Amino acid sequence: MSTSPSITPYPIGTPGTPWGAAERAAWLARQPLRRSYADEVVAPLKALTARLPAQAELFQYGTLDYTRLGLGSYPLWAVRSRAWRADHPVVLVTGGVHGYETSGVQGALQWLEHEFGRHAEGVNLLVLPCISPWGYETVNRWNPDALDPNRQFKPASPAAESALAMACVAANCTRVDLHVDLHETTDTDNSEFGPAKAARDGVAFDWHAIPDGFYLVGDTERPAPGFQRALIEAVRRVTHIAEADEHGCIIGAPLQQAGVIHYPKRALGLCGGMTAARLVTTTEVYPDSPTASPAQCNQAQAVTVTAAIEYLQRA
């Protein structure tokens, strides 16, 4: 757990002054490629859907094109139930909205491989495992325009990642009953991404201790406390649940129940607010914990999705 705020100014920009084009370009120049979306996401997707030809349909829902910035373009892939039934509930799973949150992507892939086929007969499934592939490759929270896609799920979104994901959901789902959005909270939120955001916006860095453990972010407008509790109890068997700080908060938000805080998802433009799903939650895994392995983090994400579907079917 982080214990003290950083006092070192972010190396780009002037404190107190929002970034302009020059600062954004300087930030982009500092973002090298660190891993391969094609190898670590697309290839496994194609392999696993080939093993589920009767149940899973892999399709490209768009192309993320950053050639205008001298970067590449990325095909965006989703998996849906091949036999879509109008009388079945609809489940949406999203991962990799923040590309640096690795278990959000790898946990989605793990769930697709081991659980998709088992649940495809009872619910309609749409899974977008990596919404921000450039962020995945550069281990980044933002897109190349220094925008956080998870604040841009709104009409006329300036983030292509968010706009294309929303268009995919709208094109494939007349309704959504359950939405699980897979995320992580990492130490780099305090060491890199929080200070970068403060510098970009010309404000002071609002530091919060990073919680050690798994927690959920429910929606202020759709809290569903029984649903959130069921997911926490399922994950508790895989990894530990985050405790509130001395103020009764997790990352500045008041604890609602064990391991659960609320955000106003629609107002903030969060991915979890893009549908009218009755049940919605955002996972937050802590991969930097000394007592949680990458395998546990991936498993916690997968267990959450399965527990959420089972709750939906019981409700």
CSV table of C-alpha atoms in Angstrom, one decimal:
chain,number,residue,atom,x,y,z
A,1,MET,CA,0.0,0.0,0.0
A,2,SER,CA,1.3,3.5,-0.8
A,3,THR,CA,2.2,5.4,2.3
A,4,SER,CA,3.0,9.0,1.2
A,5,PRO,CA,2.3,11.3,-1.7
A,6,SER,CA,4.8,12.1,-4.4
A,7,ILE,CA,6.3,15.6,-4.1
A,8,THR,CA,8.3,15.5,-7.3
A,9,PRO,CA,6.7,17.6,-10.1
A,10,TYR,CA,5.7,15.7,-13.2
A,11,PRO,CA,8.5,16.1,-15.8
A,12,ILE,CA,6.2,17.6,-18.5
A,13,GLY,CA,4.5,21.0,-18.3
A,14,THR,CA,4.4,23.9,-15.9
A,15,PRO,CA,2.8,23.3,-12.5
A,16,GLY,CA,-0.6,25.0,-12.4
A,17,THR,CA,-0.9,25.4,-16.2
A,18,PRO,CA,-2.9,22.9,-18.3
A,19,TRP,CA,-1.1,21.2,-21.1
A,20,GLY,CA,-1.3,22.4,-24.7
A,21,ALA,CA,-0.4,20.6,-27.9
A,22,ALA,CA,3.4,20.7,-27.2
A,23,GLU,CA,3.1,19.1,-23.8
A,24,ARG,CA,0.8,16.4,-25.1
A,25,ALA,CA,3.3,15.7,-27.9
A,26,ALA,CA,6.1,15.5,-25.4
A,27,TRP,CA,4.1,13.1,-23.3
A,28,LEU,CA,3.4,10.9,-26.3
A,29,ALA,CA,7.0,10.8,-27.2
A,30,ARG,CA,7.7,9.1,-23.9
A,31,GLN,CA,5.4,6.1,-24.5
A,32,PRO,CA,7.4,3.2,-26.0
A,33,LEU,CA,5.8,-0.1,-27.0
A,34,ARG,CA,6.3,-2.7,-24.3
A,35,ARG,CA,4.2,-5.7,-25.4
A,36,SER,CA,2.2,-7.0,-28.4
A,37,TYR,CA,-1.5,-6.7,-28.7
A,38,ALA,CA,-1.4,-9.0,-31.7
A,39,ASP,CA,0.5,-11.8,-29.8
A,40,GLU,CA,-1.0,-11.5,-26.4
A,41,VAL,CA,-4.6,-10.7,-27.2
A,42,VAL,CA,-5.6,-11.2,-30.8
A,43,ALA,CA,-3.8,-14.6,-31.3
A,44,PRO,CA,-5.3,-16.1,-28.2
A,45,LEU,CA,-8.8,-14.8,-29.1
A,46,LYS,CA,-8.6,-16.5,-32.5
A,47,ALA,CA,-7.3,-19.7,-31.0
A,48,LEU,CA,-9.9,-20.0,-28.3
A,49,THR,CA,-12.9,-19.1,-30.5
A,50,ALA,CA,-11.7,-21.7,-33.0
A,51,ARG,CA,-12.3,-24.2,-30.3
A,52,LEU,CA,-15.8,-23.0,-29.7
A,53,PRO,CA,-17.2,-22.7,-33.2
A,54,ALA,CA,-20.8,-23.6,-32.3
A,55,GLN,CA,-21.0,-21.1,-29.4
A,56,ALA,CA,-18.7,-18.2,-29.9
A,57,GLU,CA,-18.5,-15.8,-32.8
A,58,LEU,CA,-15.3,-13.6,-33.1
A,59,PHE,CA,-15.9,-10.4,-35.0
A,60,GLN,CA,-14.1,-7.2,-35.7
A,61,TYR,CA,-16.1,-4.2,-34.5
A,62,GLY,CA,-13.9,-1.4,-35.7
A,63,THR,CA,-10.4,-0.2,-36.3
A,64,LEU,CA,-8.5,2.1,-33.9
A,65,ASP,CA,-6.5,4.3,-36.3
A,66,TYR,CA,-3.7,6.4,-34.9
A,67,THR,CA,-1.7,6.8,-38.1
A,68,ARG,CA,-2.3,10.6,-37.9
A,69,LEU,CA,0.0,10.6,-34.9
A,70,GLY,CA,2.7,8.5,-36.6
A,71,LEU,CA,1.4,5.4,-34.8
A,72,GLY,CA,-0.3,2.2,-36.1
A,73,SER,CA,-3.8,1.0,-36.4
A,74,TYR,CA,-5.4,-1.7,-34.4
A,75,PRO,CA,-8.3,-4.1,-35.3
A,76,LEU,CA,-10.8,-4.2,-32.4
A,77,TRP,CA,-12.2,-7.6,-31.6
A,78,ALA,CA,-15.3,-8.8,-29.7
A,79,VAL,CA,-16.8,-12.2,-29.0
A,80,ARG,CA,-20.6,-12.8,-29.0
A,81,SER,CA,-22.9,-15.7,-28.6
A,82,ARG,CA,-23.4,-17.3,-32.0
A,83,ALA,CA,-27.0,-18.4,-31.1
A,84,TRP,CA,-28.5,-15.1,-29.9
A,85,ARG,CA,-31.9,-15.7,-28.3
A,86,ALA,CA,-34.3,-12.8,-27.8
A,87,ASP,CA,-35.8,-14.4,-24.7
A,88,HIS,CA,-32.4,-14.7,-22.9
A,89,PRO,CA,-30.8,-12.1,-20.7
A,90,VAL,CA,-27.9,-10.1,-22.2
A,91,VAL,CA,-24.5,-10.1,-20.5
A,92,LEU,CA,-21.8,-7.5,-21.4
A,93,VAL,CA,-18.2,-8.0,-20.3
A,94,THR,CA,-15.6,-5.3,-21.0
A,95,GLY,CA,-11.9,-5.4,-20.4
A,96,GLY,CA,-8.9,-3.3,-21.1
A,97,VAL,CA,-10.6,0.1,-21.1
A,98,HIS,CA,-7.4,1.1,-19.4
A,99,GLY,CA,-4.8,-0.8,-21.3
A,100,TYR,CA,-2.2,-1.0,-18.5
A,101,GLU,CA,-4.6,-2.9,-16.3
A,102,THR,CA,-3.4,-6.3,-17.4
A,103,SER,CA,-5.7,-8.7,-15.6
A,104,GLY,CA,-8.7,-6.9,-17.0
A,105,VAL,CA,-7.6,-8.1,-20.4
A,106,GLN,CA,-6.1,-11.5,-19.5
A,107,GLY,CA,-8.9,-12.2,-17.0
A,108,ALA,CA,-11.4,-11.7,-19.8
A,109,LEU,CA,-9.5,-14.0,-22.1
A,110,GLN,CA,-9.3,-16.6,-19.3
A,111,TRP,CA,-13.0,-16.4,-18.8
A,112,LEU,CA,-13.7,-16.7,-22.5
A,113,GLU,CA,-11.5,-19.9,-22.7
A,114,HIS,CA,-12.9,-21.7,-19.7
A,115,GLU,CA,-16.4,-20.3,-19.1
A,116,PHE,CA,-17.9,-18.9,-22.3
A,117,GLY,CA,-19.1,-22.2,-23.6
A,118,ARG,CA,-20.7,-23.2,-20.2
A,119,HIS,CA,-22.8,-20.0,-20.1
A,120,ALA,CA,-23.6,-19.5,-23.7
A,121,GLU,CA,-26.7,-21.7,-23.5
A,122,GLY,CA,-28.3,-19.7,-20.8
A,123,VAL,CA,-27.5,-16.1,-21.6
A,124,ASN,CA,-26.6,-13.9,-24.6
A,125,LEU,CA,-22.9,-12.9,-24.2
A,126,LEU,CA,-21.0,-10.0,-25.7
A,127,VAL,CA,-17.3,-9.7,-24.6
A,128,LEU,CA,-15.0,-6.8,-25.5
A,129,PRO,CA,-11.7,-8.0,-24.0
A,130,CYS,CA,-9.4,-5.2,-24.9
A,131,ILE,CA,-11.0,-1.8,-25.7
A,132,SER,CA,-7.7,0.1,-25.6
A,133,PRO,CA,-5.0,-1.9,-27.5
A,134,TRP,CA,-2.6,1.0,-27.8
A,135,GLY,CA,-2.8,1.4,-24.1
A,136,TYR,CA,-2.3,-2.3,-23.7
A,137,GLU,CA,0.9,-2.2,-25.8
A,138,THR,CA,2.4,0.9,-24.1
A,139,VAL,CA,1.1,-0.1,-20.6
A,140,ASN,CA,-0.9,3.1,-20.4
A,141,ARG,CA,-4.0,4.5,-18.8
A,142,TRP,CA,-4.6,7.1,-21.5
A,143,ASN,CA,-4.9,6.9,-25.3
A,144,PRO,CA,-2.4,8.7,-27.6
A,145,ASP,CA,-4.3,11.9,-27.3
A,146,ALA,CA,-3.7,11.9,-23.5
A,147,LEU,CA,-7.4,11.2,-22.9
A,148,ASP,CA,-8.7,8.6,-20.4
A,149,PRO,CA,-11.1,6.4,-22.3
A,150,ASN,CA,-12.9,5.6,-19.0
A,151,ARG,CA,-14.1,9.2,-18.7
A,152,GLN,CA,-15.3,9.4,-22.3
A,153,PHE,CA,-18.3,7.0,-22.5
A,154,LYS,CA,-20.7,9.8,-23.6
A,155,PRO,CA,-22.3,11.2,-26.7
A,156,ALA,CA,-19.9,12.5,-29.3
A,157,SER,CA,-17.0,10.9,-27.4
A,158,PRO,CA,-13.6,12.4,-28.3
A,159,ALA,CA,-12.0,9.0,-27.5
A,160,ALA,CA,-12.2,6.5,-30.4
A,161,GLU,CA,-11.8,3.6,-28.0
A,162,SER,CA,-15.0,4.6,-26.1
A,163,ALA,CA,-17.0,5.6,-29.2
A,164,LEU,CA,-16.3,2.4,-31.0
A,165,ALA,CA,-17.1,0.2,-27.9
A,166,MET,CA,-20.4,2.1,-27.5
A,167,ALA,CA,-21.3,1.6,-31.1
A,168,CYS,CA,-20.5,-2.1,-30.9
A,169,VAL,CA,-22.8,-2.6,-27.9
A,170,ALA,CA,-25.6,-0.5,-29.5
A,171,ALA,CA,-25.3,-2.6,-32.8
A,172,ASN,CA,-25.4,-5.9,-31.0
A,173,CYS,CA,-27.6,-5.5,-28.0
A,174,THR,CA,-31.2,-4.1,-27.9
A,175,ARG,CA,-30.8,-4.2,-24.1
A,176,VAL,CA,-28.2,-5.2,-21.5
A,177,ASP,CA,-29.2,-6.9,-18.3
A,178,LEU,CA,-25.7,-7.3,-16.7
A,179,HIS,CA,-22.5,-5.4,-17.3
A,180,VAL,CA,-19.2,-6.3,-15.7
A,181,ASP,CA,-16.2,-4.0,-16.4
A,182,LEU,CA,-12.8,-5.4,-15.5
A,183,HIS,CA,-10.2,-3.1,-14.1
A,184,GLU,CA,-7.1,-2.9,-11.7
A,185,THR,CA,-5.9,-0.3,-9.2
A,186,THR,CA,-2.1,-0.2,-9.3
A,187,ASP,CA,0.8,1.5,-7.5
A,188,THR,CA,1.5,3.4,-10.8
A,189,ASP,CA,-1.8,5.3,-10.2
A,190,ASN,CA,0.1,7.2,-7.6
A,191,SER,CA,3.6,7.1,-9.1
A,192,GLU,CA,2.7,7.9,-12.8
A,193,PHE,CA,-0.9,8.3,-13.9
A,194,GLY,CA,-2.2,10.4,-11.1
A,195,PRO,CA,0.6,12.9,-11.3
A,196,ALA,CA,0.4,13.0,-15.1
A,197,LYS,CA,-3.3,13.8,-14.9
A,198,ALA,CA,-2.7,16.6,-12.5
A,199,ALA,CA,0.0,18.0,-14.7
A,200,ARG,CA,-2.2,17.7,-17.8
A,201,ASP,CA,-5.1,19.5,-16.1
A,202,GLY,CA,-2.9,22.1,-14.3
A,203,VAL,CA,-4.1,21.1,-10.8
A,204,ALA,CA,-2.7,19.7,-7.6
A,205,PHE,CA,-2.3,15.9,-7.4
A,206,ASP,CA,-5.2,14.5,-5.3
A,207,TRP,CA,-3.3,11.6,-3.7
A,208,HIS,CA,-5.1,8.6,-2.1
A,209,ALA,CA,-3.5,5.5,-0.6
A,210,ILE,CA,-3.7,2.5,-3.0
A,211,PRO,CA,-5.8,-0.2,-1.3
A,212,ASP,CA,-4.2,-3.7,-0.9
A,213,GLY,CA,-6.8,-6.1,-2.3
A,214,PHE,CA,-9.8,-6.6,-4.5
A,215,TYR,CA,-12.8,-4.2,-4.4
A,216,LEU,CA,-15.8,-3.3,-6.5
A,217,VAL,CA,-17.2,0.0,-7.8
A,218,GLY,CA,-21.0,-0.1,-8.0
A,219,ASP,CA,-23.1,2.6,-9.6
A,220,THR,CA,-24.6,5.3,-7.3
A,221,GLU,CA,-27.8,5.2,-9.4
A,222,ARG,CA,-28.0,1.4,-9.4
A,223,PRO,CA,-26.3,0.2,-6.2
A,224,ALA,CA,-27.7,-3.4,-6.1
A,225,PRO,CA,-26.1,-4.2,-2.7
A,226,GLY,CA,-27.0,-7.9,-2.8
A,227,PHE,CA,-25.4,-8.3,-6.2
A,228,GLN,CA,-22.2,-6.6,-5.1
A,229,ARG,CA,-22.1,-8.7,-1.9
A,230,ALA,CA,-22.4,-11.9,-3.8
A,231,LEU,CA,-19.5,-11.0,-6.0
A,232,ILE,CA,-17.3,-10.0,-3.1
A,233,GLU,CA,-18.0,-13.3,-1.4
A,234,ALA,CA,-17.1,-15.3,-4.6
A,235,VAL,CA,-13.8,-13.4,-5.0
A,236,ARG,CA,-12.9,-13.8,-1.4
A,237,ARG,CA,-12.2,-17.4,-2.1
A,238,VAL,CA,-9.6,-16.4,-4.7
A,239,THR,CA,-7.8,-13.4,-3.2
A,240,HIS,CA,-8.2,-10.9,-0.3
A,241,ILE,CA,-10.6,-8.0,-0.2
A,242,ALA,CA,-9.5,-4.5,0.3
A,243,GLU,CA,-10.1,-2.8,3.6
A,244,ALA,CA,-11.2,0.8,4.0
A,245,ASP,CA,-8.6,3.4,5.1
A,246,GLU,CA,-8.7,5.3,8.4
A,247,HIS,CA,-11.4,7.6,7.0
A,248,GLY,CA,-13.7,4.7,6.0
A,249,CYS,CA,-12.9,5.2,2.3
A,250,ILE,CA,-11.3,3.4,-0.6
A,251,ILE,CA,-9.5,5.8,-3.0
A,252,GLY,CA,-11.4,8.6,-1.5
A,253,ALA,CA,-14.9,7.1,-1.8
A,254,PRO,CA,-16.9,6.1,1.3
A,255,LEU,CA,-17.2,2.3,1.8
A,256,GLN,CA,-20.8,1.2,1.2
A,257,GLN,CA,-20.2,-2.4,2.4
A,258,ALA,CA,-17.2,-4.8,2.6
A,259,GLY,CA,-15.2,-4.2,-0.5
A,260,VAL,CA,-17.7,-2.0,-2.3
A,261,ILE,CA,-17.7,1.7,-3.1
A,262,HIS,CA,-19.9,3.7,-5.5
A,263,TYR,CA,-19.3,6.1,-8.3
A,264,PRO,CA,-21.9,8.0,-10.4
A,265,LYS,CA,-20.9,6.1,-13.6
A,266,ARG,CA,-23.0,8.0,-16.1
A,267,ALA,CA,-22.1,11.4,-14.8
A,268,LEU,CA,-18.4,10.6,-14.9
A,269,GLY,CA,-18.5,9.0,-18.4
A,270,LEU,CA,-17.4,5.6,-17.1
A,271,CYS,CA,-17.6,2.4,-19.2
A,272,GLY,CA,-20.0,1.0,-16.6
A,273,GLY,CA,-22.5,3.8,-17.3
A,274,MET,CA,-22.9,3.2,-21.1
A,275,THR,CA,-25.9,0.9,-20.8
A,276,ALA,CA,-29.1,0.8,-18.7
A,277,ALA,CA,-28.2,-2.6,-17.3
A,278,ARG,CA,-30.0,-3.3,-14.0
A,279,LEU,CA,-26.8,-5.0,-12.6
A,280,VAL,CA,-23.5,-3.3,-13.2
A,281,THR,CA,-20.1,-3.4,-11.5
A,282,THR,CA,-16.5,-2.5,-12.0
A,283,THR,CA,-13.8,-4.8,-10.6
A,284,GLU,CA,-10.6,-3.4,-9.1
A,285,VAL,CA,-7.8,-5.9,-8.6
A,286,TYR,CA,-4.5,-5.0,-6.9
A,287,PRO,CA,-1.7,-6.7,-8.9
A,288,ASP,CA,1.1,-5.0,-6.8
A,289,SER,CA,0.1,-6.8,-3.6
A,290,PRO,CA,2.8,-8.9,-2.1
A,291,THR,CA,0.2,-11.6,-1.4
A,292,ALA,CA,-1.5,-11.7,-4.9
A,293,SER,CA,0.0,-13.3,-8.0
A,294,PRO,CA,-0.8,-12.5,-11.6
A,295,ALA,CA,-2.7,-15.8,-11.8
A,296,GLN,CA,-4.8,-14.8,-8.8
A,297,CYS,CA,-5.6,-11.5,-10.3
A,298,ASN,CA,-6.7,-13.1,-13.6
A,299,GLN,CA,-8.8,-15.6,-11.6
A,300,ALA,CA,-10.4,-12.9,-9.5
A,301,GLN,CA,-11.6,-11.2,-12.7
A,302,ALA,CA,-12.9,-14.5,-14.2
A,303,VAL,CA,-14.6,-15.5,-10.9
A,304,THR,CA,-16.4,-12.1,-10.8
A,305,VAL,CA,-17.9,-12.6,-14.3
A,306,THR,CA,-19.1,-16.1,-13.5
A,307,ALA,CA,-20.6,-15.1,-10.1
A,308,ALA,CA,-22.3,-12.1,-11.7
A,309,ILE,CA,-24.0,-14.4,-14.3
A,310,GLU,CA,-25.1,-16.9,-11.7
A,311,TYR,CA,-26.6,-14.0,-9.6
A,312,LEU,CA,-28.4,-12.7,-12.7
A,313,GLN,CA,-29.9,-16.2,-13.4
A,314,ARG,CA,-31.1,-16.5,-9.7
A,315,ALA,CA,-32.5,-13.0,-9.5
